Amino acid sequence: MVRTYRKVIVAVAGGATAAAAAVSTWPAPAGTAERWKLVAHEGFDRPLRVDGAKWRLDPQGRRSPWHVDAFDDDGEAWTKISGPLFKKRLASLNVFRKRVAFGSKGWLTAEVAAVDKDRDGRPDSRPGLSTAGLPDGQKVARISEPGWDAGVLIRPTRPLPPRYRVEMTLRGIDFGGKRHGTFDYDGKHNGYTREPCKTRFPWTFQGALPGKSRCEYPDVTRENGFYYLTILDYATPAPHGNPGIHYRRKVIMDGYYSDDERWKNAGTCDPRTGRIRRTFDGTFNGVNALFVRGDKFREAANNNISNEYYIKTRCGNVSMDEPYGPGGRFHGHLTSAEIRPELMPESSYRFAVERDRSGYTLEMSGPFLHSGQTTLRVHHRFVEDGRPIWHYNQTPGEYDGRFDRRLTHTGPAGTYTTEHTWPKGSAYPDSFIIGDPHLNYYEGSAYVDDIRLFVPRD
């Protein structure tokens, strides 16, 4: 039995290669039809009603519908490490939100949020999720973030089942990276418009920064990105301050684009040859496929709540905290492949995550740079060589408590201690996100289509 996806390309734009034209139909990976049964699909053929929904003021605190834990926007962790200064900084702004279910029986939810920095009762930017048309007439969803002070996510309305395959199709992306060899294009830098005072305020890994005004906080325009498909460990993801999500991810497929000197020694895999190239020498439009570790954390004072990553590519497997490649010359993300934004929307990319009885599989398909039309798949068991995927257990019976630990987070005014990071008896649902989960980072737009959910046929 062979199943093909419904995308039919009627023309190839100028400059598109034969490899790009080859994605006119996508056969499912071998054995998919035998293993998986489609149970939900959103093709965005009907108009979305998200942008017309009313904004709601987030009341913050434990009673907020968007409350998560101590690392929330107004969480106890930031108060402890920052002292009264953090609450003072947070009180200088409001956050407005929308939560809108859509799709068949409301199986998907849009989470939209924007900051009101002058507290005039209105969001300072107008992020949204709307129906858009491609040149061939195909309908898609457009994620729009004209300002960095906002976030837009698509997530499932209910947690994912114990075993599943979820996938989405990307038809366009403009969230930074290089174009024609430079970060500066279309009057922007790295996808950001050039207005001043685009900073991390008020959320940093160190909490509030003493003696720093809003515009003196670190600039964000050197770092842009997009979550193609990522699994989090709680049921209701929504945009929040940047640091919090670093403690909630299980597996990640994202794009992260930075002109920061720290990333000049990062590597990008060429799937065709197995050779690692210097990321800065390429187009800087890569896909990072990351398994989040549950046994290692970055505990430096400036980045003390983030897990380490384990990365599997056709160029080898690496832990992000260790040098890799010939002579150990590379350090940081080992990017799995580079997409070609200029080929979309005539061409497209598919991203999928599978969870089976043994672990997680990350999959990406499309006309990647150097390798042409390719499907890349990497699998990591829930616990592999003593290395666990963070919070992999959806039920208490799937985990025995062996990776629990005490973790201390340090800031300018004090410390916050997490007594149990992963206790016995805990459980963490799977929920996916597509889009931008940050309220103080990332700016741009993307076109998304064909979100599908499968369960095992058995």
Short mmCIF file of C-alpha atoms in Angstrom, two decimals:
data_model
loop_
_atom_site.label_atom_id
_atom_site.label_comp_id
_atom_site.label_asym_id
_atom_site.label_seq_id
_atom_site.Cartn_x
_atom_site.Cartn_y
_atom_site.Cartn_z
CA MET A 1 0.00 0.00 0.00
CA VAL A 2 1.43 3.40 -1.00
CA ARG A 3 0.07 6.64 0.40
CA THR A 4 0.98 10.04 -1.05
CA TYR A 5 0.29 13.46 0.35
CA ARG A 6 -2.03 15.79 -1.52
CA LYS A 7 0.36 18.63 -2.34
CA VAL A 8 0.52 19.03 -6.12
CA ILE A 9 2.99 21.57 -7.47
CA VAL A 10 1.83 23.13 -10.73
CA ALA A 11 4.89 25.28 -11.40
CA VAL A 12 8.46 25.76 -10.24
CA ALA A 13 9.66 29.28 -9.53
CA GLY A 14 12.66 30.75 -11.26
CA GLY A 15 15.85 29.39 -9.74
CA ALA A 16 14.21 26.23 -8.35
CA THR A 17 16.10 23.07 -9.14
CA ALA A 18 14.95 19.71 -10.40
CA ALA A 19 15.31 18.45 -6.84
CA ALA A 20 12.76 21.04 -5.74
CA ALA A 21 10.34 20.02 -8.48
CA ALA A 22 10.58 16.42 -7.33
CA VAL A 23 8.43 17.13 -4.27
CA SER A 24 5.24 17.42 -6.29
CA THR A 25 4.02 14.32 -4.46
CA TRP A 26 5.42 12.96 -1.22
CA PRO A 27 5.33 9.24 -0.64
CA ALA A 28 5.02 8.42 3.02
CA PRO A 29 8.13 6.81 4.58
CA ALA A 30 8.30 3.08 4.00
CA GLY A 31 5.88 1.21 6.24
CA THR A 32 4.05 4.33 7.42
CA ALA A 33 0.66 3.26 6.06
CA GLU A 34 1.03 -0.15 7.67
CA ARG A 35 2.10 1.28 11.04
CA TRP A 36 0.03 4.45 11.42
CA LYS A 37 -3.63 5.46 11.09
CA LEU A 38 -4.59 9.10 10.41
CA VAL A 39 -6.96 10.38 13.13
CA ALA A 40 -6.82 14.18 12.68
CA HIS A 41 -5.83 16.53 9.86
CA GLU A 42 -5.91 20.29 9.35
CA GLY A 43 -5.33 21.58 5.82
CA PHE A 44 -6.40 25.20 6.50
CA ASP A 45 -8.93 25.15 3.67
CA ARG A 46 -11.48 26.97 5.84
CA PRO A 47 -10.90 30.51 7.13
CA LEU A 48 -9.36 30.81 10.57
CA ARG A 49 -11.12 32.98 13.17
CA VAL A 50 -8.12 33.67 15.38
CA ASP A 51 -7.32 37.27 14.46
CA GLY A 52 -10.92 38.36 15.12
CA ALA A 53 -10.93 36.96 18.66
CA LYS A 54 -10.77 39.42 21.55
CA TRP A 55 -7.58 39.99 23.51
CA ARG A 56 -7.61 38.90 27.15
CA LEU A 57 -5.41 40.42 29.83
CA ASP A 58 -3.31 37.71 31.49
CA PRO A 59 -3.92 38.15 35.24
CA GLN A 60 -0.65 36.33 36.03
CA GLY A 61 -0.30 34.31 39.21
CA ARG A 62 -1.42 30.76 39.95
CA ARG A 63 -5.01 31.49 38.93
CA SER A 64 -4.03 32.53 35.43
CA PRO A 65 -5.26 30.13 32.71
CA TRP A 66 -1.69 30.33 31.37
CA HIS A 67 0.11 29.52 34.64
CA VAL A 68 2.68 26.73 34.38
CA ASP A 69 5.16 26.50 37.27
CA ALA A 70 7.89 28.35 39.19
CA PHE A 71 9.60 29.34 35.92
CA ASP A 72 6.47 31.06 34.63
CA ASP A 73 6.43 34.68 33.43
CA ASP A 74 5.92 35.86 37.00
CA GLY A 75 7.26 32.70 38.60
CA GLU A 76 8.70 32.19 42.04
CA ALA A 77 12.11 31.26 40.59
CA TRP A 78 12.65 34.71 39.06
CA THR A 79 11.46 36.44 42.22
CA LYS A 80 13.88 34.44 44.35
CA ILE A 81 16.95 35.04 42.22
CA SER A 82 16.10 38.70 41.46
CA GLY A 83 14.47 39.98 44.63
CA PRO A 84 11.87 42.79 44.48
CA LEU A 85 13.45 44.20 41.33
CA PHE A 86 11.91 41.51 39.14
CA LYS A 87 8.37 42.27 40.30
CA LYS A 88 9.01 45.95 39.71
CA ARG A 89 10.18 45.24 36.17
CA LEU A 90 7.25 42.93 35.46
CA ALA A 91 4.76 45.47 36.80
CA SER A 92 5.89 47.90 34.09
CA LEU A 93 4.11 45.87 31.38
CA ASN A 94 1.01 43.80 30.67
CA VAL A 95 0.59 40.64 28.60
CA PHE A 96 -2.49 40.19 26.42
CA ARG A 97 -3.48 36.79 25.04
CA LYS A 98 -5.80 34.83 22.79
CA ARG A 99 -6.60 31.12 23.06
CA VAL A 100 -8.69 29.88 20.12
CA ALA A 101 -9.55 26.26 19.28
CA PHE A 102 -9.91 25.36 15.60
CA GLY A 103 -9.92 22.39 13.24
CA SER A 104 -12.21 19.36 13.25
CA LYS A 105 -13.84 19.13 16.69
CA GLY A 106 -11.41 21.82 17.85
CA TRP A 107 -8.44 19.44 17.97
CA LEU A 108 -5.94 22.30 17.52
CA THR A 109 -5.51 25.50 19.53
CA ALA A 110 -3.89 28.79 18.58
CA GLU A 111 -2.05 30.57 21.40
CA VAL A 112 -1.27 34.21 20.61
CA ALA A 113 0.31 36.68 23.04
CA ALA A 114 1.68 40.22 22.92
CA VAL A 115 3.26 42.60 25.40
CA ASP A 116 1.77 45.99 26.31
CA LYS A 117 4.89 47.87 27.40
CA ASP A 118 3.25 51.26 27.94
CA ARG A 119 0.24 49.74 29.74
CA ASP A 120 -2.24 51.62 27.59
CA GLY A 121 -4.58 48.63 27.47
CA ARG A 122 -3.58 47.46 23.98
CA PRO A 123 -0.87 45.10 22.70
CA ASP A 124 2.11 46.95 21.22
CA SER A 125 2.20 44.70 18.15
CA ARG A 126 -0.37 42.67 16.23
CA PRO A 127 0.71 39.03 16.00
CA GLY A 128 -1.74 36.60 14.47
CA LEU A 129 -2.68 33.35 12.77
CA SER A 130 -4.72 33.68 9.60
CA THR A 131 -5.63 31.88 6.39
CA ALA A 132 -3.50 32.83 3.39
CA GLY A 133 -3.38 31.82 -0.25
CA LEU A 134 -0.31 30.66 -2.16
CA PRO A 135 0.27 31.59 -5.81
CA ASP A 136 -1.21 28.25 -6.94
CA GLY A 137 -4.40 28.92 -4.95
CA GLN A 138 -3.55 26.51 -2.12
CA LYS A 139 -4.75 27.65 1.32
CA VAL A 140 -2.30 27.66 4.23
CA ALA A 141 -1.96 29.22 7.69
CA ARG A 142 0.17 32.34 8.05
CA ILE A 143 1.94 32.87 11.38
CA SER A 144 2.64 36.59 11.62
CA GLU A 145 4.83 38.34 14.20
CA PRO A 146 5.63 41.91 13.16
CA GLY A 147 7.28 42.52 16.55
CA TRP A 148 9.68 40.59 18.78
CA ASP A 149 7.47 41.38 21.80
CA ALA A 150 4.91 38.70 20.93
CA GLY A 151 4.49 34.99 20.25
CA VAL A 152 2.25 32.70 18.18
CA LEU A 153 1.90 28.94 18.62
CA ILE A 154 -0.18 26.11 17.21
CA ARG A 155 -0.61 23.24 19.66
CA PRO A 156 -2.97 20.29 20.19
CA THR A 157 -5.99 21.14 22.33
CA ARG A 158 -5.52 17.92 24.32
CA PRO A 159 -2.29 16.07 25.16
CA LEU A 160 -0.98 13.62 22.61
CA PRO A 161 -1.69 9.88 22.96
CA PRO A 162 0.88 7.39 24.33
CA ARG A 163 2.02 6.45 20.80
CA TYR A 164 1.71 8.83 17.88
CA ARG A 165 3.12 10.39 14.74
CA VAL A 166 2.55 14.12 14.28
CA GLU A 167 3.68 16.03 11.21
CA MET A 168 3.40 19.42 9.55
CA THR A 169 4.29 20.98 6.20
CA LEU A 170 6.29 24.22 5.94
CA ARG A 171 5.48 26.34 2.85
CA GLY A 172 7.44 29.50 3.69
CA ILE A 173 9.67 30.99 6.38
CA ASP A 174 11.02 34.46 7.18
CA PHE A 175 12.29 34.33 10.76
CA GLY A 176 15.87 35.42 10.16
CA GLY A 177 18.91 33.57 8.92
CA LYS A 178 20.99 34.53 5.92
CA ARG A 179 19.80 35.41 2.42
CA HIS A 180 22.39 35.60 -0.36
CA GLY A 181 25.19 35.31 2.15
CA THR A 182 24.18 38.12 4.53
CA PHE A 183 22.02 38.73 7.60
CA ASP A 184 21.05 42.15 6.20
CA TYR A 185 18.24 42.16 3.63
CA ASP A 186 14.81 43.74 3.01
CA GLY A 187 15.75 46.61 5.33
CA LYS A 188 16.11 44.19 8.26
CA HIS A 189 18.87 42.53 10.23
CA ASN A 190 18.46 38.81 10.82
CA GLY A 191 14.73 39.16 10.13
CA TYR A 192 14.19 42.03 12.60
CA THR A 193 13.07 45.50 11.60
CA ARG A 194 15.59 48.09 12.71
CA GLU A 195 13.79 50.00 15.47
CA PRO A 196 15.93 50.46 18.61
CA CYS A 197 15.36 48.96 22.05
CA LYS A 198 14.55 45.38 21.04
CA THR A 199 15.79 43.66 24.20
CA ARG A 200 15.17 40.63 26.43
CA PHE A 201 13.45 42.78 29.06
CA PRO A 202 12.33 41.65 31.60
CA TRP A 203 13.09 37.92 31.27
CA THR A 204 16.70 36.70 31.34
CA PHE A 205 18.29 33.54 32.69
CA GLN A 206 19.68 35.67 35.53
CA GLY A 207 16.34 37.23 36.38
CA ALA A 208 16.13 41.01 36.49
CA LEU A 209 19.39 42.88 35.77
CA PRO A 210 20.26 45.48 38.44
CA GLY A 211 21.07 48.95 37.15
CA LYS A 212 19.77 48.21 33.64
CA SER A 213 16.86 50.01 32.02
CA ARG A 214 14.64 48.35 29.41
CA CYS A 215 16.83 49.48 26.50
CA GLU A 216 20.05 48.54 28.32
CA TYR A 217 19.03 44.87 28.53
CA PRO A 218 20.79 42.59 25.99
CA ASP A 219 19.75 43.15 22.38
CA VAL A 220 17.81 40.26 20.79
CA THR A 221 18.17 41.04 17.10
CA ARG A 222 21.29 38.89 16.79
CA GLU A 223 19.18 35.81 17.56
CA ASN A 224 16.10 34.75 15.61
CA GLY A 225 14.41 31.42 15.02
CA PHE A 226 11.34 29.24 14.63
CA TYR A 227 10.09 25.98 16.14
CA TYR A 228 9.18 23.70 13.23
CA LEU A 229 7.95 20.93 15.52
CA THR A 230 8.86 20.42 19.18
CA ILE A 231 7.45 18.30 22.00
CA LEU A 232 6.98 19.90 25.44
CA ASP A 233 6.27 18.26 28.79
CA TYR A 234 3.01 19.97 29.73
CA ALA A 235 -0.47 20.12 28.26
CA THR A 236 -1.10 23.80 27.47
CA PRO A 237 1.95 25.47 25.87
CA ALA A 238 1.68 29.19 25.13
CA PRO A 239 4.16 32.02 24.50
CA HIS A 240 6.12 33.03 27.61
CA GLY A 241 9.36 34.79 28.51
CA ASN A 242 12.30 33.14 26.77
CA PRO A 243 14.03 31.30 29.66
CA GLY A 244 11.08 29.18 30.85
CA ILE A 245 10.79 26.91 27.80
CA HIS A 246 14.37 25.74 28.23
CA TYR A 247 13.18 23.62 31.13
CA ARG A 248 10.14 22.10 29.37
CA ARG A 249 11.29 20.55 26.07
CA LYS A 250 11.59 16.82 25.37
CA VAL A 251 12.66 16.77 21.71
CA ILE A 252 13.21 19.70 19.36
CA MET A 253 13.26 20.49 15.65
CA ASP A 254 13.88 24.19 15.29
CA GLY A 255 15.79 26.84 13.41
CA TYR A 256 18.10 29.08 15.41
CA TYR A 257 19.85 31.89 13.55
CA SER A 258 22.50 33.96 15.30
CA ASP A 259 25.29 36.21 14.05
CA ASP A 260 26.82 36.04 17.53
CA GLU A 261 30.52 35.19 17.66
CA ARG A 262 29.71 32.31 20.01
CA TRP A 263 28.28 30.34 17.08
CA LYS A 264 31.14 30.81 14.65
CA ASN A 265 32.52 27.37 15.55
CA ALA A 266 29.17 25.57 15.26
CA GLY A 267 28.85 22.93 12.55
CA THR A 268 26.26 21.94 9.96
CA CYS A 269 26.04 18.41 8.59
CA ASP A 270 26.04 17.80 4.86
CA PRO A 271 23.74 14.75 4.69
CA ARG A 272 25.01 13.79 1.24
CA THR A 273 28.70 13.47 2.12
CA GLY A 274 28.68 13.08 5.91
CA ARG A 275 31.04 16.05 6.10
CA ILE A 276 30.61 18.79 8.71
CA ARG A 277 30.70 22.32 7.37
CA ARG A 278 31.18 25.50 9.37
CA THR A 279 27.70 26.93 9.91
CA PHE A 280 28.78 30.53 9.32
CA ASP A 281 30.17 29.55 5.92
CA GLY A 282 26.77 28.32 4.77
CA THR A 283 23.37 29.88 4.25
CA PHE A 284 22.57 29.73 7.98
CA ASN A 285 19.08 28.31 7.49
CA GLY A 286 19.55 25.02 9.27
CA VAL A 287 17.30 22.61 11.16
CA ASN A 288 18.47 21.54 14.60
CA ALA A 289 17.22 18.08 15.60
CA LEU A 290 17.82 17.81 19.35
CA PHE A 291 17.06 15.22 22.02
CA VAL A 292 16.88 17.02 25.36
CA ARG A 293 18.89 15.31 28.08
CA GLY A 294 17.44 14.56 31.48
CA ASP A 295 20.81 13.89 33.13
CA LYS A 296 22.81 17.04 32.28
CA PHE A 297 22.11 20.73 32.84
CA ARG A 298 23.89 23.96 32.01
CA GLU A 299 24.45 25.39 35.46
CA ALA A 300 26.55 28.44 34.64
CA ALA A 301 25.20 31.58 36.29
CA ASN A 302 24.11 33.09 32.98
CA ASN A 303 22.30 30.03 31.65
CA ASN A 304 21.32 27.96 34.62
CA ILE A 305 17.97 26.38 33.85
CA SER A 306 18.62 24.79 30.47
CA ASN A 307 19.13 21.08 29.82
CA GLU A 308 21.97 19.87 27.62
CA TYR A 309 21.22 18.34 24.20
CA TYR A 310 22.18 15.15 22.41
CA ILE A 311 22.32 15.41 18.62
CA LYS A 312 22.21 12.63 16.02
CA THR A 313 23.00 13.35 12.37
CA ARG A 314 24.39 11.61 9.30
CA CYS A 315 27.71 13.18 10.29
CA GLY A 316 27.75 11.48 13.68
CA ASN A 317 26.31 11.88 17.17
CA VAL A 318 27.43 14.55 19.62
CA SER A 319 26.60 16.01 23.00
CA MET A 320 26.32 19.77 22.61
CA ASP A 321 28.63 20.48 25.55
CA GLU A 322 31.57 18.67 23.92
CA PRO A 323 33.79 19.52 20.92
CA TYR A 324 33.20 17.43 17.80
CA GLY A 325 34.33 16.93 14.22
CA PRO A 326 37.89 16.57 12.89
CA GLY A 327 40.30 17.73 15.54
CA GLY A 328 37.43 18.80 17.77
CA ARG A 329 37.21 22.08 15.85
CA PHE A 330 33.42 22.43 16.16
CA HIS A 331 31.39 23.29 19.24
CA GLY A 332 27.69 23.99 19.86
CA HIS A 333 24.75 22.90 17.72
CA LEU A 334 25.47 20.30 15.08
CA THR A 335 22.77 21.29 12.61
CA SER A 336 21.23 18.35 10.72
CA ALA A 337 20.64 20.01 7.33
CA GLU A 338 19.96 23.38 5.72
CA ILE A 339 16.61 24.32 4.21
CA ARG A 340 16.35 26.61 1.18
CA PRO A 341 13.76 29.33 1.89
CA GLU A 342 14.02 30.65 -1.66
CA LEU A 343 12.45 27.43 -3.03
CA MET A 344 9.22 27.88 -1.07
CA PRO A 345 6.25 27.93 -1.54
CA GLU A 346 6.67 25.98 -4.79
CA SER A 347 8.68 23.47 -2.79
CA SER A 348 7.98 22.53 0.80
CA TYR A 349 9.39 20.73 3.83
CA ARG A 350 7.76 18.17 6.08
CA PHE A 351 8.66 17.75 9.76
CA ALA A 352 7.45 14.81 11.86
CA VAL A 353 7.89 13.42 15.36
CA GLU A 354 7.04 9.83 16.27
CA ARG A 355 6.76 8.33 19.71
CA ASP A 356 6.65 4.54 19.80
CA ARG A 357 7.20 1.97 22.52
CA SER A 358 10.95 2.53 22.62
CA GLY A 359 11.50 6.28 22.19
CA TYR A 360 11.25 9.27 19.87
CA THR A 361 12.03 9.62 16.15
CA LEU A 362 12.66 13.01 14.50
CA GLU A 363 12.07 13.22 10.75
CA MET A 364 12.55 15.96 8.16
CA SER A 365 11.98 15.80 4.40
CA GLY A 366 12.61 18.28 1.61
CA PRO A 367 15.10 19.73 -0.88
CA PHE A 368 17.99 20.36 1.51
CA LEU A 369 21.08 22.30 0.52
CA HIS A 370 23.80 20.12 -1.10
CA SER A 371 21.85 16.84 -0.69
CA GLY A 372 18.72 17.70 -2.69
CA GLN A 373 15.44 15.94 -1.96
CA THR A 374 16.08 13.85 1.15
CA THR A 375 14.30 12.31 4.13
CA LEU A 376 16.34 12.29 7.35
CA ARG A 377 15.27 10.21 10.37
CA VAL A 378 16.98 9.82 13.75
CA HIS A 379 15.76 7.76 16.71
CA HIS A 380 16.64 7.97 20.40
CA ARG A 381 15.38 5.49 22.96
CA PHE A 382 13.76 6.88 26.10
CA VAL A 383 16.95 5.87 27.92
CA GLU A 384 19.95 5.19 25.68
CA ASP A 385 23.44 4.38 26.95
CA GLY A 386 22.40 5.75 30.35
CA ARG A 387 21.24 9.00 28.74
CA PRO A 388 17.51 9.77 29.24
CA ILE A 389 15.26 12.05 27.23
CA TRP A 390 13.99 14.72 29.62
CA HIS A 391 10.62 13.94 31.23
CA TYR A 392 9.86 11.22 28.68
CA ASN A 393 7.32 9.45 30.90
CA GLN A 394 3.67 10.23 30.25
CA THR A 395 2.63 8.03 33.20
CA PRO A 396 4.28 7.31 36.59
CA GLY A 397 4.72 3.65 35.68
CA GLU A 398 7.09 4.48 32.81
CA TYR A 399 9.80 5.87 35.11
CA ASP A 400 11.39 4.80 38.40
CA GLY A 401 12.88 8.07 39.68
CA ARG A 402 16.52 7.27 38.91
CA PHE A 403 17.29 10.64 37.26
CA ASP A 404 15.81 12.89 39.93
CA ARG A 405 18.15 15.50 41.35
CA ARG A 406 18.36 18.77 43.25
CA LEU A 407 19.12 21.84 41.13
CA THR A 408 20.02 25.34 42.31
CA HIS A 409 19.47 28.41 40.14
CA THR A 410 21.52 31.51 40.94
CA GLY A 411 20.84 35.18 40.26
CA PRO A 412 22.02 38.60 41.43
CA ALA A 413 19.82 38.65 44.54
CA GLY A 414 19.70 35.03 45.62
CA THR A 415 19.04 31.43 44.67
CA TYR A 416 16.08 29.23 43.87
CA THR A 417 16.33 25.50 44.50
CA THR A 418 14.33 22.86 42.67
CA GLU A 419 14.35 20.03 45.20
CA HIS A 420 13.13 17.40 42.73
CA THR A 421 13.65 17.89 39.01
CA TRP A 422 12.17 14.50 38.07
CA PRO A 423 10.79 12.58 41.05
CA LYS A 424 9.46 9.07 41.17
CA GLY A 425 5.68 9.12 40.71
CA SER A 426 5.79 12.10 38.32
CA ALA A 427 4.22 12.16 34.85
CA TYR A 428 4.53 14.57 31.93
CA PRO A 429 2.10 14.71 28.97
CA ASP A 430 3.34 15.27 25.43
CA SER A 431 2.18 18.37 23.57
CA PHE A 432 3.65 19.75 20.34
CA ILE A 433 4.30 23.35 19.35
CA ILE A 434 4.71 24.98 15.94
CA GLY A 435 5.74 28.63 15.84
CA ASP A 436 7.38 31.04 18.29
CA PRO A 437 7.02 30.43 22.06
CA HIS A 438 8.97 33.54 23.15
CA LEU A 439 7.49 36.83 24.33
CA ASN A 440 10.82 38.66 24.17
CA TYR A 441 12.54 37.04 21.19
CA TYR A 442 12.00 36.21 17.48
CA GLU A 443 10.25 38.18 14.77
CA GLY A 444 8.97 37.27 11.31
CA SER A 445 6.38 35.20 9.48
CA ALA A 446 5.87 31.61 8.32
CA TYR A 447 3.41 29.60 6.23
CA VAL A 448 2.28 26.26 7.67
CA ASP A 449 0.03 23.56 6.20
CA ASP A 450 -1.22 20.02 6.65
CA ILE A 451 -0.86 19.29 10.35
CA ARG A 452 -1.61 15.60 10.83
CA LEU A 453 -1.91 13.27 13.81
CA PHE A 454 -1.56 9.50 13.48
CA VAL A 455 -1.88 6.66 16.00
CA PRO A 456 -0.64 3.07 15.64
CA ARG A 457 -2.85 0.77 13.61
CA ASP A 458 -2.50 -1.91 16.29
#
